[in-house]
PDB file of C-alpha atoms in Angstrom:
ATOM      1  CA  UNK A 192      73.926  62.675-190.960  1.00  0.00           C
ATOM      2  CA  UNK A 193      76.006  62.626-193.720  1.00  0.00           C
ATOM      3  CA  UNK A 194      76.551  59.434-195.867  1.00  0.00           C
ATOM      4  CA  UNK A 195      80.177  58.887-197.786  1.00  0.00           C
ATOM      5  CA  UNK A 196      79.964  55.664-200.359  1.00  0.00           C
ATOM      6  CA  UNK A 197      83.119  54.520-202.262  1.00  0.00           C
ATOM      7  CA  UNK A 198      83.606  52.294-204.869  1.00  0.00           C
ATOM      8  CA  UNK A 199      84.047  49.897-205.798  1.00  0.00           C
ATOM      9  CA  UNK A 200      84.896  47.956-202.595  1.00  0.00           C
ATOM     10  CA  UNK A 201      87.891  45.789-203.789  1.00  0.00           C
ATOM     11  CA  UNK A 202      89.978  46.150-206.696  1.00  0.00           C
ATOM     12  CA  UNK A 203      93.309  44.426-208.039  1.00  0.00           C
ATOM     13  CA  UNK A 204      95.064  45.464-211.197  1.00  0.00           C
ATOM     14  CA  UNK A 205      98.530  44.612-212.640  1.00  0.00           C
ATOM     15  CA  UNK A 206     101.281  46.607-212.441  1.00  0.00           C
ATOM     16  CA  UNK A 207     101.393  49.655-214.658  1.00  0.00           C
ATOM     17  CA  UNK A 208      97.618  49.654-215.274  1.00  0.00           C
ATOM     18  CA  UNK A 209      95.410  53.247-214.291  1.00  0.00           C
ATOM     19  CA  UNK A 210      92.122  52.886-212.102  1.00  0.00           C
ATOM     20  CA  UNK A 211      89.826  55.130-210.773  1.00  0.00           C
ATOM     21  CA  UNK A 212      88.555  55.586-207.551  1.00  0.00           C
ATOM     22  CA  UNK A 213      85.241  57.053-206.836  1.00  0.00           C
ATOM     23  CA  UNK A 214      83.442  58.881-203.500  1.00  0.00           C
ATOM     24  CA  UNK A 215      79.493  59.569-203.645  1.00  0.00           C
ATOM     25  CA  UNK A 216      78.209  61.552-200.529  1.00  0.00           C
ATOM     26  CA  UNK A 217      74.624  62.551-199.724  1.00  0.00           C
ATOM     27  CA  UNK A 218      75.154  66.615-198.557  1.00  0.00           C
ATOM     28  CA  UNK A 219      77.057  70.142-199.287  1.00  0.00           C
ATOM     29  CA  UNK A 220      80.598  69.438-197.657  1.00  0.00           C
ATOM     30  CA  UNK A 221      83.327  72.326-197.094  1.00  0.00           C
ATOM     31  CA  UNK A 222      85.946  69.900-196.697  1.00  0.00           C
ATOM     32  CA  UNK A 223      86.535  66.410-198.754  1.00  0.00           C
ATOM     33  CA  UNK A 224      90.311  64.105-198.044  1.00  0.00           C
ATOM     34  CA  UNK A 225      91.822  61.240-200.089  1.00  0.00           C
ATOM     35  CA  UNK A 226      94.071  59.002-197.990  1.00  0.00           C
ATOM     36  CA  UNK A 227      96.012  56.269-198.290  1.00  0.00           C
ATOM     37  CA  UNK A 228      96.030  54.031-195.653  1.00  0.00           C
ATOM     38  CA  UNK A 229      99.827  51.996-195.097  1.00  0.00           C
ATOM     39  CA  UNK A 230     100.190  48.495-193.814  1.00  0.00           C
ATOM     40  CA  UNK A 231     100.964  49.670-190.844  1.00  0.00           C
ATOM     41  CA  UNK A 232      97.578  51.866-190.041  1.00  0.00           C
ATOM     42  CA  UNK A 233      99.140  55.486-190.858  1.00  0.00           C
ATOM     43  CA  UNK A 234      96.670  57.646-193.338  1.00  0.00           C
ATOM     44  CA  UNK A 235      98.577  59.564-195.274  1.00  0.00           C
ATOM     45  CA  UNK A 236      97.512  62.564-197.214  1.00  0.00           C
ATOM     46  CA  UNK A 237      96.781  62.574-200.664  1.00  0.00           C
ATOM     47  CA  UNK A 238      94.952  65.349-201.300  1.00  0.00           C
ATOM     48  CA  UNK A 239      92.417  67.880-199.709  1.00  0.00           C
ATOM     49  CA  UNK A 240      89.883  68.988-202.384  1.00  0.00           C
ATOM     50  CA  UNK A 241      87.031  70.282-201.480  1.00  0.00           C
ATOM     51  CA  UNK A 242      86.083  71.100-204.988  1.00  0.00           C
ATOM     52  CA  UNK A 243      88.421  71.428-208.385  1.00  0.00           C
ATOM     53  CA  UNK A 244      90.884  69.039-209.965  1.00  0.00           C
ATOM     54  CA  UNK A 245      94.096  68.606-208.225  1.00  0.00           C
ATOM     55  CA  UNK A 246      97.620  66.284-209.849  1.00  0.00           C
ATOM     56  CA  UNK A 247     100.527  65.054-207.949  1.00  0.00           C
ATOM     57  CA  UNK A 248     102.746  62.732-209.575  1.00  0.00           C
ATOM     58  CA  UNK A 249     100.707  59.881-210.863  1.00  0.00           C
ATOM     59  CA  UNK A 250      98.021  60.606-208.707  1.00  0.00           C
ATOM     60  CA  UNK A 251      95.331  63.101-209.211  1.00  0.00           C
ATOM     61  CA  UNK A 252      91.782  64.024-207.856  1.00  0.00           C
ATOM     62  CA  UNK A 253      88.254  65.866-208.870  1.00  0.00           C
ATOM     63  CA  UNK A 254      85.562  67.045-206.977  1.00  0.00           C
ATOM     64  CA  UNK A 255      82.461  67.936-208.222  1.00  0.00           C
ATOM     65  CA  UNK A 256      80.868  69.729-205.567  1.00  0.00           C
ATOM     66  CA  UNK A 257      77.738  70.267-207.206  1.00  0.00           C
ATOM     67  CA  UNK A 258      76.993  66.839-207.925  1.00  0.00           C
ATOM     68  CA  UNK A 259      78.352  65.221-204.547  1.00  0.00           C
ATOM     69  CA  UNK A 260      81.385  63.412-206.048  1.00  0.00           C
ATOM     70  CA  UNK A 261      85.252  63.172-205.986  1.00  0.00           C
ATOM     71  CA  UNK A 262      86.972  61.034-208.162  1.00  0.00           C
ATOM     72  CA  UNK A 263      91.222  59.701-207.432  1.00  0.00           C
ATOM     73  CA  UNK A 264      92.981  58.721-211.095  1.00  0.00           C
ATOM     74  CA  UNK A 265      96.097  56.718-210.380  1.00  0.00           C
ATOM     75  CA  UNK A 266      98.169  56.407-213.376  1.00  0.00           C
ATOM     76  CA  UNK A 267     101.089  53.665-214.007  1.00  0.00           C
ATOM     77  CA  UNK A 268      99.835  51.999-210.532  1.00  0.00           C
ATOM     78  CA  UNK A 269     102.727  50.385-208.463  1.00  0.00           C
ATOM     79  CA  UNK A 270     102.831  47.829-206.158  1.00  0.00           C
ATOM     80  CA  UNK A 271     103.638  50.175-203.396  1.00  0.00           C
ATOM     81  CA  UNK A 272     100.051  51.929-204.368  1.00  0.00           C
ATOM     82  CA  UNK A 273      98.533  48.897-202.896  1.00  0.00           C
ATOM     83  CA  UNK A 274      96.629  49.340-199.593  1.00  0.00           C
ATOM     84  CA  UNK A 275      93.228  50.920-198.568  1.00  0.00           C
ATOM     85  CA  UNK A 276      92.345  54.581-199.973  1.00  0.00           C
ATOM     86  CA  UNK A 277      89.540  55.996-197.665  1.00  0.00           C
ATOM     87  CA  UNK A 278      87.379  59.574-199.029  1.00  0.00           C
ATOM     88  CA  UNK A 279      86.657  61.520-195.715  1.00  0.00           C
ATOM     89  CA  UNK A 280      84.215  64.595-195.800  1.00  0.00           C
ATOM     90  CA  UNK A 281      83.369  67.314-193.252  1.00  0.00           C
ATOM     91  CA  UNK A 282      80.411  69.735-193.445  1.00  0.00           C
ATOM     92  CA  UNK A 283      82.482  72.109-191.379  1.00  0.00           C
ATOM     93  CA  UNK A 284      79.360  73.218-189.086  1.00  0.00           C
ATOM     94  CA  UNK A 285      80.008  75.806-186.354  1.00  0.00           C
ATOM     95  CA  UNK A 286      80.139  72.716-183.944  1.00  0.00           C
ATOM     96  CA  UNK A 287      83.647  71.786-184.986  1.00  0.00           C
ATOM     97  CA  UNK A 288      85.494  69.274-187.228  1.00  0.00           C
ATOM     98  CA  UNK A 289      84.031  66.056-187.531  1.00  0.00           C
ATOM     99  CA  UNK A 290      85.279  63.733-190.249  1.00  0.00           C
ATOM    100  CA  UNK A 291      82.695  61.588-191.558  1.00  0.00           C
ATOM    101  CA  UNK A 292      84.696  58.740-193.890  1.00  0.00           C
ATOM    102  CA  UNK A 293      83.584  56.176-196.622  1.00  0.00           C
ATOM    103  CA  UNK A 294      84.149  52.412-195.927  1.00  0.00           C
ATOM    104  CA  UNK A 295      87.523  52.734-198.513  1.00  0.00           C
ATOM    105  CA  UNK A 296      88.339  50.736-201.197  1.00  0.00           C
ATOM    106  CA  UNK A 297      91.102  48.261-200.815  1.00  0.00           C
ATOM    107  CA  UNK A 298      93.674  48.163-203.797  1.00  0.00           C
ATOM    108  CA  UNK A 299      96.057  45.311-204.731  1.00  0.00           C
ATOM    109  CA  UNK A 300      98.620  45.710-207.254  1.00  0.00           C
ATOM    110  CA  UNK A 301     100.323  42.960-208.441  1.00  0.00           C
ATOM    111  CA  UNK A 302     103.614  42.697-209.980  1.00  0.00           C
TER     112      UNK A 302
ATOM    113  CA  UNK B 920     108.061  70.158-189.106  1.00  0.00           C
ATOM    114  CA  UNK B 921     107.506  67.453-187.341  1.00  0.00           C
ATOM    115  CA  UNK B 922     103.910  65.630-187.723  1.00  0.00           C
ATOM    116  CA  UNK B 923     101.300  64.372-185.477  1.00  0.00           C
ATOM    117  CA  UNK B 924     102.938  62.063-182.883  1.00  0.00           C
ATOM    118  CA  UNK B 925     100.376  59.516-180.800  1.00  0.00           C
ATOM    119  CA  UNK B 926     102.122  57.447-177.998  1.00  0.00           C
ATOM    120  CA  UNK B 927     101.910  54.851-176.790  1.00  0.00           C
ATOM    121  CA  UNK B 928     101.770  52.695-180.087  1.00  0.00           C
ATOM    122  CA  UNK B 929     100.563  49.798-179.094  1.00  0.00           C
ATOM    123  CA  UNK B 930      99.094  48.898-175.324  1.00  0.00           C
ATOM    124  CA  UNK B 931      97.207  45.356-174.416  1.00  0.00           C
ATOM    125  CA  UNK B 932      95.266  45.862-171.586  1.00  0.00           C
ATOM    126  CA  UNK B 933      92.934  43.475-169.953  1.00  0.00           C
ATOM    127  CA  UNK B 934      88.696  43.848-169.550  1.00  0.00           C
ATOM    128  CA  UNK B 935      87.760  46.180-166.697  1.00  0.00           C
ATOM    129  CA  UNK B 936      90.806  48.161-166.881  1.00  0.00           C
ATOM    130  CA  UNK B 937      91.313  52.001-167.809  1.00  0.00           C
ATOM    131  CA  UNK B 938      93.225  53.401-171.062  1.00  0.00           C
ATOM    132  CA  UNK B 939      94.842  56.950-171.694  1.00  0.00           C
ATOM    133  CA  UNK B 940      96.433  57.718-174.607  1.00  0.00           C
ATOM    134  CA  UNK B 941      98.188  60.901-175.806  1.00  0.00           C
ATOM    135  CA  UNK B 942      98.605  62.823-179.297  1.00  0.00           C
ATOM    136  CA  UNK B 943     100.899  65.942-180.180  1.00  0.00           C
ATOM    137  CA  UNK B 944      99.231  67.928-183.076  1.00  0.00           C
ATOM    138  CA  UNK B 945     101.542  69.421-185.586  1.00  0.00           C
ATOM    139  CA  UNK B 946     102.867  72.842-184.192  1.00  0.00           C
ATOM    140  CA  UNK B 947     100.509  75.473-184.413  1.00  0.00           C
ATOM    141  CA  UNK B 948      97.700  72.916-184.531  1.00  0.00           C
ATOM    142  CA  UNK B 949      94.647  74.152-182.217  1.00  0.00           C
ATOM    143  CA  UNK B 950      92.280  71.081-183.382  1.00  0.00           C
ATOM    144  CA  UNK B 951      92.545  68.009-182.349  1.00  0.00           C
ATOM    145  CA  UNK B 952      90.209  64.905-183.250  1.00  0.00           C
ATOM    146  CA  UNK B 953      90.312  61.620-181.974  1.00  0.00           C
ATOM    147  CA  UNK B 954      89.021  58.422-184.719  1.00  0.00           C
ATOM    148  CA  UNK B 955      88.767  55.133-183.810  1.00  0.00           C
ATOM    149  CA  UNK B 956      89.058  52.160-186.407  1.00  0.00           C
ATOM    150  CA  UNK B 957      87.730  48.642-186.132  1.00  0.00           C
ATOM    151  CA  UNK B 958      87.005  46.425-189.375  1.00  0.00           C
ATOM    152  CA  UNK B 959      83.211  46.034-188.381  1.00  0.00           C
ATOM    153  CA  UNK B 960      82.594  50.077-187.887  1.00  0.00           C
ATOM    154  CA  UNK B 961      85.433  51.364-190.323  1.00  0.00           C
ATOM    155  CA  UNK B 962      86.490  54.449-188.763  1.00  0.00           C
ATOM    156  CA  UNK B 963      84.416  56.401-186.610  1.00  0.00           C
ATOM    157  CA  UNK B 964      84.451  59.951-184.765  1.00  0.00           C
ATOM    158  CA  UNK B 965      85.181  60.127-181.386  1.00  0.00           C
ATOM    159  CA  UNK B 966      85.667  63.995-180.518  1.00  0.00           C
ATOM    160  CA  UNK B 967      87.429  66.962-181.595  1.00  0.00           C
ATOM    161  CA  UNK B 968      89.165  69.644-179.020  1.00  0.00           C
ATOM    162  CA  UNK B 969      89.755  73.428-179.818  1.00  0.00           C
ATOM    163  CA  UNK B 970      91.901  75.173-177.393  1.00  0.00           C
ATOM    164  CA  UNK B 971      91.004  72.969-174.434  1.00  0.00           C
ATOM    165  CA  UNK B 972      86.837  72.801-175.372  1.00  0.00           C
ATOM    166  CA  UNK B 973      85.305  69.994-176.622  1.00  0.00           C
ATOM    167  CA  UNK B 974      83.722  71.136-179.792  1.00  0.00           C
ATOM    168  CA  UNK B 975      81.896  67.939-181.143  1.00  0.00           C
ATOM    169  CA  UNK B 976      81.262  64.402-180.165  1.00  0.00           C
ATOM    170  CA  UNK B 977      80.651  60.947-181.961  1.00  0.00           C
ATOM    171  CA  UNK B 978      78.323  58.605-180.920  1.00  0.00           C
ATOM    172  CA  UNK B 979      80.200  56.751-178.262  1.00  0.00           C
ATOM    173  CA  UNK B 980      79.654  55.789-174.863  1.00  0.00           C
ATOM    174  CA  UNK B 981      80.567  58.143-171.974  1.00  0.00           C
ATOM    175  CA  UNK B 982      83.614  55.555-170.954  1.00  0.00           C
ATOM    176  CA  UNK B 983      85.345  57.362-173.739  1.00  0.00           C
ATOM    177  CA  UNK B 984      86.432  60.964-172.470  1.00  0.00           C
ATOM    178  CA  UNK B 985      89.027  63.116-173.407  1.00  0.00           C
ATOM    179  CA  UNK B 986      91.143  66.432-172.788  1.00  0.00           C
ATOM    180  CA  UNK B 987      92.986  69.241-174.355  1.00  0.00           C
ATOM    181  CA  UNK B 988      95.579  70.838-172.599  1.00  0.00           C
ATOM    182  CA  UNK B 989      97.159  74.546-173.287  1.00  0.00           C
ATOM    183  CA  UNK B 990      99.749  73.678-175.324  1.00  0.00           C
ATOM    184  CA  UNK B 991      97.060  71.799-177.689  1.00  0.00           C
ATOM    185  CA  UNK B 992      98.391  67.947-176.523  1.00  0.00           C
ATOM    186  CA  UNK B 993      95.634  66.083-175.783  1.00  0.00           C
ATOM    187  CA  UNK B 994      94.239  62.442-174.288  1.00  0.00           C
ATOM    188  CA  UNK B 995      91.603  60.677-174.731  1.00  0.00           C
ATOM    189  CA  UNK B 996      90.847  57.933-171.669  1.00  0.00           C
ATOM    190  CA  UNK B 997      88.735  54.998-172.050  1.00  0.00           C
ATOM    191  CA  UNK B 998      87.313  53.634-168.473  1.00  0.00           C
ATOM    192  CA  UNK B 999      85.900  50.073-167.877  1.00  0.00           C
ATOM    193  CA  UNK B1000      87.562  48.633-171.018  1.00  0.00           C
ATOM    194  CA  UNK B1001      85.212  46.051-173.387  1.00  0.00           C
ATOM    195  CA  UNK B1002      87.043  43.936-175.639  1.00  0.00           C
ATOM    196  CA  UNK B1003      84.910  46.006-178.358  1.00  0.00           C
ATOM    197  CA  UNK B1004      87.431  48.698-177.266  1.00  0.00           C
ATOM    198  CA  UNK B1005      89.893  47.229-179.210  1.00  0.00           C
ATOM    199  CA  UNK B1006      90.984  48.475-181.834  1.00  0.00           C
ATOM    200  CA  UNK B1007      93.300  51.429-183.920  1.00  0.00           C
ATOM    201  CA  UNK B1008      92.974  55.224-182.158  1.00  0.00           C
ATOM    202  CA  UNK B1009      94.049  57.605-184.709  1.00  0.00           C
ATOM    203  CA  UNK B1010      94.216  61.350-183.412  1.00  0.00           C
ATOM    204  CA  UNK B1011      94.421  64.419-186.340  1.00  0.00           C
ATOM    205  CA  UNK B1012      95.426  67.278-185.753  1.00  0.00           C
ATOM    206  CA  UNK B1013      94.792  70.892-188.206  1.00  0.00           C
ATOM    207  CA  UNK B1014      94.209  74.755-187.935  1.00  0.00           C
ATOM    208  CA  UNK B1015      90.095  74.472-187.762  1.00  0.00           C
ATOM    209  CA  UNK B1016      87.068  73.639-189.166  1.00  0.00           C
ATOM    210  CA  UNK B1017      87.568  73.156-192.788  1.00  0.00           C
ATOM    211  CA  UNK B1018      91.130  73.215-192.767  1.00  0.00           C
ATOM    212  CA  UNK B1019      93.039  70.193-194.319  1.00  0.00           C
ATOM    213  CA  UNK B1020      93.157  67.319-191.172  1.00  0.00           C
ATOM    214  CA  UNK B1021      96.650  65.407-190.805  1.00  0.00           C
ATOM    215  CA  UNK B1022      96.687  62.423-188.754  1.00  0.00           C
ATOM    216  CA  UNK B1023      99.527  60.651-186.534  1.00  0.00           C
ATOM    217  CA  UNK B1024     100.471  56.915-186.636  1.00  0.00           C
ATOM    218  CA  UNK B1025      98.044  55.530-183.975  1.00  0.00           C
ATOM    219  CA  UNK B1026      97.741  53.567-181.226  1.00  0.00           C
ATOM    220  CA  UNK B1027      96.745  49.713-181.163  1.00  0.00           C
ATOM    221  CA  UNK B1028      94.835  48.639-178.642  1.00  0.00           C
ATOM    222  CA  UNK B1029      93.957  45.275-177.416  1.00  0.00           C
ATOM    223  CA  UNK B1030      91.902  44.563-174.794  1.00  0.00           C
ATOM    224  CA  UNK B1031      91.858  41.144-173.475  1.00  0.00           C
TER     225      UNK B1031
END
């Protein structure tokens, strides 16, 4: 099946500074998430892009298709941005959805 | 419009016992998947309902079943419980394949 590899694994920044978040997966996929993951278990959407460059707010998101990537920019991180952002994919075969996601990468923000 | 809704939250239930728990997709939702997340296995694919079928299933043991009724609610049940069982169900809900997923707050289980 499918593989979905994120990185990097951990990664803490101060307040205010911008990171970059990176999905690799092995195969064609019709349908790629970002999440954010809360303290409390709930994923919340980020953004569904599948392929093309997508902003909201600090936050924004590329997929190259072609070359089996997605990339989430946060900007001016906050400490509320800390948690665990997971990259889900789905071929979208005619045997129904099937989310396949990466192992995340957990971000801490400090003040 | 109100989001994907699992109940109960959380449940501790002892080895040997039986588990159902629910999920209410968004309205107009006819997919529902079921994901279950442990910090060995990250989070994994259980199945995924489409007006009351079973379209795909993870690799998981037959104890783990599940349902879809006509108004698109479903359960998923969990038989002979392991403590491996423990752990957070999420359930998502969406139109179809390809479609952008949204998932509810999940359950916690413990088995004990």
């Amino acid at each position: 099946g499918i593989q979905v590899e994120q990185s990097p694994p951990d990664l803490i920044l101060q307040e205010g500074a911008n990171s970059t978040l990176r999905c690799n997966f092995s195969d064609s996929v019709n349908n790629l998430q970002w999440f954010h993951q809360n303290p409390w278990g709930q994923l919340i959407n980020l953004f569904y892009i599948p392929s093309g460059t997508k902003q909201n707010g600090r936050l924004s998101a590329t997929t190259v298709a072609t070359e089996r990537y997605s990339l989430l920019y946060i900007s001016s991180s906050q400490t509320t941005d800390s948690g665990v952002y997971f990259c889900a994919v789905e071929q979208g075969d005619n045997y129904g959805q099937n989310f396949v996601f990466g192992p995340g990468t957990r971000l801490s923000v400090l003040p | 419009k109100a989001g994907v809704t699992q109940t109960p939250r959380y449940l501790i239930k002892t080895r040997g016992q039986q588990v159902t728990l629910s999920c209410s997709p968004i309205s107009g939702h006819r997919s529902v998947s079921w994901y279950q997340q442990t910090p060995g296995q990250g989070l994994q694919f259980l199945f995924e309902y489409f007006s009351e079928t079973q379209r795909n299933k993870g690799n998981f043991p037959g104890r783990f079943s599940g349902r879809q009724f006509s108004n698109s609610r479903s359960e998923m049940n969990v038989s002979t419980l392991e403590l491996g069982d423990s752990a957070l169900y999420l359930c998502a809900s969406s139109l179809g394949i390809s479609w952008e997923q949204y998932f509810g707050p999940g359950t916690r289980l413990t088995v004990t």
